PDB file of C-alpha atoms in Angstrom:
ATOM      1  CA  UNK A1235      80.831 117.839  99.373  1.00 77.00           C
ATOM      2  CA  UNK A1236      81.753 120.702 101.709  1.00 78.00           C
ATOM      3  CA  UNK A1237      78.094 121.445 102.396  1.00 82.00           C
ATOM      4  CA  UNK A1238      77.534 117.791 103.293  1.00 80.00           C
ATOM      5  CA  UNK A1239      80.505 117.819 105.694  1.00 81.00           C
ATOM      6  CA  UNK A1240      79.270 121.011 107.372  1.00 83.00           C
ATOM      7  CA  UNK A1241      75.761 119.575 107.653  1.00 83.00           C
ATOM      8  CA  UNK A1242      77.035 116.354 109.225  1.00 82.00           C
ATOM      9  CA  UNK A1243      79.282 118.265 111.642  1.00 80.00           C
ATOM     10  CA  UNK A1244      76.458 120.542 112.750  1.00 79.00           C
ATOM     11  CA  UNK A1245      74.187 117.527 113.187  1.00 79.00           C
ATOM     12  CA  UNK A1246      76.783 115.881 115.462  1.00 78.00           C
ATOM     13  CA  UNK A1247      77.178 119.047 117.500  1.00 78.00           C
ATOM     14  CA  UNK A1248      73.407 119.398 117.871  1.00 75.00           C
ATOM     15  CA  UNK A1249      73.055 115.797 119.043  1.00 76.00           C
ATOM     16  CA  UNK A1250      75.908 116.059 121.533  1.00 74.00           C
ATOM     17  CA  UNK A1251      74.563 119.318 122.971  1.00 73.00           C
ATOM     18  CA  UNK A1252      71.308 117.539 123.845  1.00 75.00           C
ATOM     19  CA  UNK A1253      73.331 115.398 126.270  1.00 75.00           C
ATOM     20  CA  UNK A1254      74.633 118.411 128.216  1.00 76.00           C
ATOM     21  CA  UNK A1255      71.922 118.286 130.938  1.00 82.00           C
ATOM     22  CA  UNK A1256      72.629 114.591 131.548  1.00 82.00           C
ATOM     23  CA  UNK A1257      76.354 115.240 131.773  1.00 82.00           C
ATOM     24  CA  UNK A1258      75.827 118.015 134.323  1.00 85.00           C
ATOM     25  CA  UNK A1259      73.517 115.754 136.383  1.00 90.00           C
ATOM     26  CA  UNK A1260      76.178 113.053 136.280  1.00 90.00           C
ATOM     27  CA  UNK A1261      78.847 115.469 137.490  1.00 90.00           C
ATOM     28  CA  UNK A1262      76.614 116.621 140.345  1.00 90.00           C
ATOM     29  CA  UNK A1263      75.846 113.043 141.349  1.00 93.00           C
ATOM     30  CA  UNK A1264      79.511 112.085 141.250  1.00 94.00           C
ATOM     31  CA  UNK A1265      80.381 115.086 143.431  1.00 94.00           C
ATOM     32  CA  UNK A1266      77.759 114.002 145.994  1.00 93.00           C
ATOM     33  CA  UNK A1267      79.079 110.437 146.043  1.00 95.00           C
ATOM     34  CA  UNK A1268      82.686 111.575 146.468  1.00 95.00           C
ATOM     35  CA  UNK A1269      81.650 113.947 149.277  1.00 94.00           C
ATOM     36  CA  UNK A1270      80.102 110.996 151.128  1.00 93.00           C
ATOM     37  CA  UNK A1271      83.161 108.814 150.537  1.00 92.00           C
ATOM     38  CA  UNK A1272      85.550 111.558 151.670  1.00 92.00           C
ATOM     39  CA  UNK A1273      83.766 112.501 154.893  1.00 91.00           C
ATOM     40  CA  UNK A1274      85.357 111.547 158.199  1.00 87.00           C
ATOM     41  CA  UNK A1275      83.498 108.981 160.269  1.00 84.00           C
ATOM     42  CA  UNK A1276      82.198 110.012 163.695  1.00 83.00           C
ATOM     43  CA  UNK A1277      83.282 106.600 164.996  1.00 80.00           C
ATOM     44  CA  UNK A1278      86.976 106.166 165.756  1.00 79.00           C
ATOM     45  CA  UNK A1279      87.639 102.492 165.024  1.00 76.00           C
ATOM     46  CA  UNK A1280      91.100 102.628 166.620  1.00 81.00           C
ATOM     47  CA  UNK A1281      89.731 103.732 170.018  1.00 80.00           C
ATOM     48  CA  UNK A1282      89.085 100.973 172.591  1.00 78.00           C
ATOM     49  CA  UNK A1283      86.650 102.845 174.853  1.00 79.00           C
ATOM     50  CA  UNK A1284      82.999 101.960 174.884  1.00 75.00           C
ATOM     51  CA  UNK A1285      80.949  98.907 175.686  1.00 76.00           C
ATOM     52  CA  UNK A1286      82.331  95.496 174.777  1.00 76.00           C
ATOM     53  CA  UNK A1287      79.852  92.693 174.225  1.00 75.00           C
ATOM     54  CA  UNK A1288      81.014  89.568 176.037  1.00 78.00           C
ATOM     55  CA  UNK A1289      78.453  86.924 175.096  1.00 78.00           C
ATOM     56  CA  UNK A1290      77.989  86.956 171.335  1.00 76.00           C
ATOM     57  CA  UNK A1291      76.028  84.076 169.836  1.00 77.00           C
ATOM     58  CA  UNK A1292      76.319  85.263 166.268  1.00 82.00           C
ATOM     59  CA  UNK A1293      72.647  85.020 165.420  1.00 87.00           C
ATOM     60  CA  UNK A1294      70.300  87.794 164.366  1.00 88.00           C
ATOM     61  CA  UNK A1295      66.638  87.933 165.358  1.00 91.00           C
ATOM     62  CA  UNK A1296      63.900  90.336 164.334  1.00 94.00           C
ATOM     63  CA  UNK A1297      60.616  90.229 166.255  1.00 97.00           C
ATOM     64  CA  UNK A1298      57.415  91.834 164.923  1.00 96.00           C
ATOM     65  CA  UNK A1299      59.118  94.411 162.693  1.00 96.00           C
ATOM     66  CA  UNK A1300      56.937  96.739 160.610  1.00 96.00           C
ATOM     67  CA  UNK A1301      58.421  99.305 158.252  1.00 95.00           C
ATOM     68  CA  UNK A1302      57.352 101.991 155.760  1.00 96.00           C
ATOM     69  CA  UNK A1303      59.508 104.576 154.036  1.00 95.00           C
ATOM     70  CA  UNK A1304      58.625 108.097 155.217  1.00 94.00           C
ATOM     71  CA  UNK A1305      58.420 109.266 151.611  1.00 95.00           C
ATOM     72  CA  UNK A1306      55.905 106.494 150.728  1.00 94.00           C
ATOM     73  CA  UNK A1307      53.715 105.948 153.802  1.00 93.00           C
ATOM     74  CA  UNK A1308      51.061 104.091 151.781  1.00 95.00           C
ATOM     75  CA  UNK A1309      53.464 101.263 150.864  1.00 96.00           C
ATOM     76  CA  UNK A1310      54.097  98.718 153.626  1.00 95.00           C
ATOM     77  CA  UNK A1311      57.563  97.151 153.266  1.00 95.00           C
ATOM     78  CA  UNK A1312      57.496  94.846 156.313  1.00 94.00           C
ATOM     79  CA  UNK A1313      54.387  94.028 158.306  1.00 95.00           C
ATOM     80  CA  UNK A1314      54.920  92.056 161.535  1.00 95.00           C
ATOM     81  CA  UNK A1315      58.112  90.418 160.218  1.00 96.00           C
ATOM     82  CA  UNK A1316      59.719  87.778 162.438  1.00 96.00           C
ATOM     83  CA  UNK A1317      63.055  86.452 161.207  1.00 93.00           C
ATOM     84  CA  UNK A1318      65.902  84.441 162.742  1.00 91.00           C
ATOM     85  CA  UNK A1319      69.255  84.075 161.005  1.00 89.00           C
ATOM     86  CA  UNK A1320      71.447  81.454 162.675  1.00 88.00           C
ATOM     87  CA  UNK A1321      75.192  81.947 162.991  1.00 85.00           C
ATOM     88  CA  UNK A1322      77.265  80.467 160.198  1.00 80.00           C
ATOM     89  CA  UNK A1323      74.363  80.503 157.730  1.00 78.00           C
ATOM     90  CA  UNK A1324      74.390  82.400 154.466  1.00 74.00           C
ATOM     91  CA  UNK A1325      71.113  83.759 153.174  1.00 63.00           C
TER      92      UNK A1325
END
């Protein structure tokens, strides 16, 4: 009975130690995310200086937009995209 208990305990320890690399990756990823969340913005939202847009229609237009990620230049994401989103519309 004691041998069985020791065998089962060592099996559990061996299985949990195989997760150690994943746990360390998770800790590193969490640290990166928290560093991004904790950084101070370069834009001061309480400051009133800068350009104020007077005539805002509330619509968004894209004209002839093409896009590829720099890391995957062979994959075209947008090719000559034209899109208009009217104000008050949900897409």
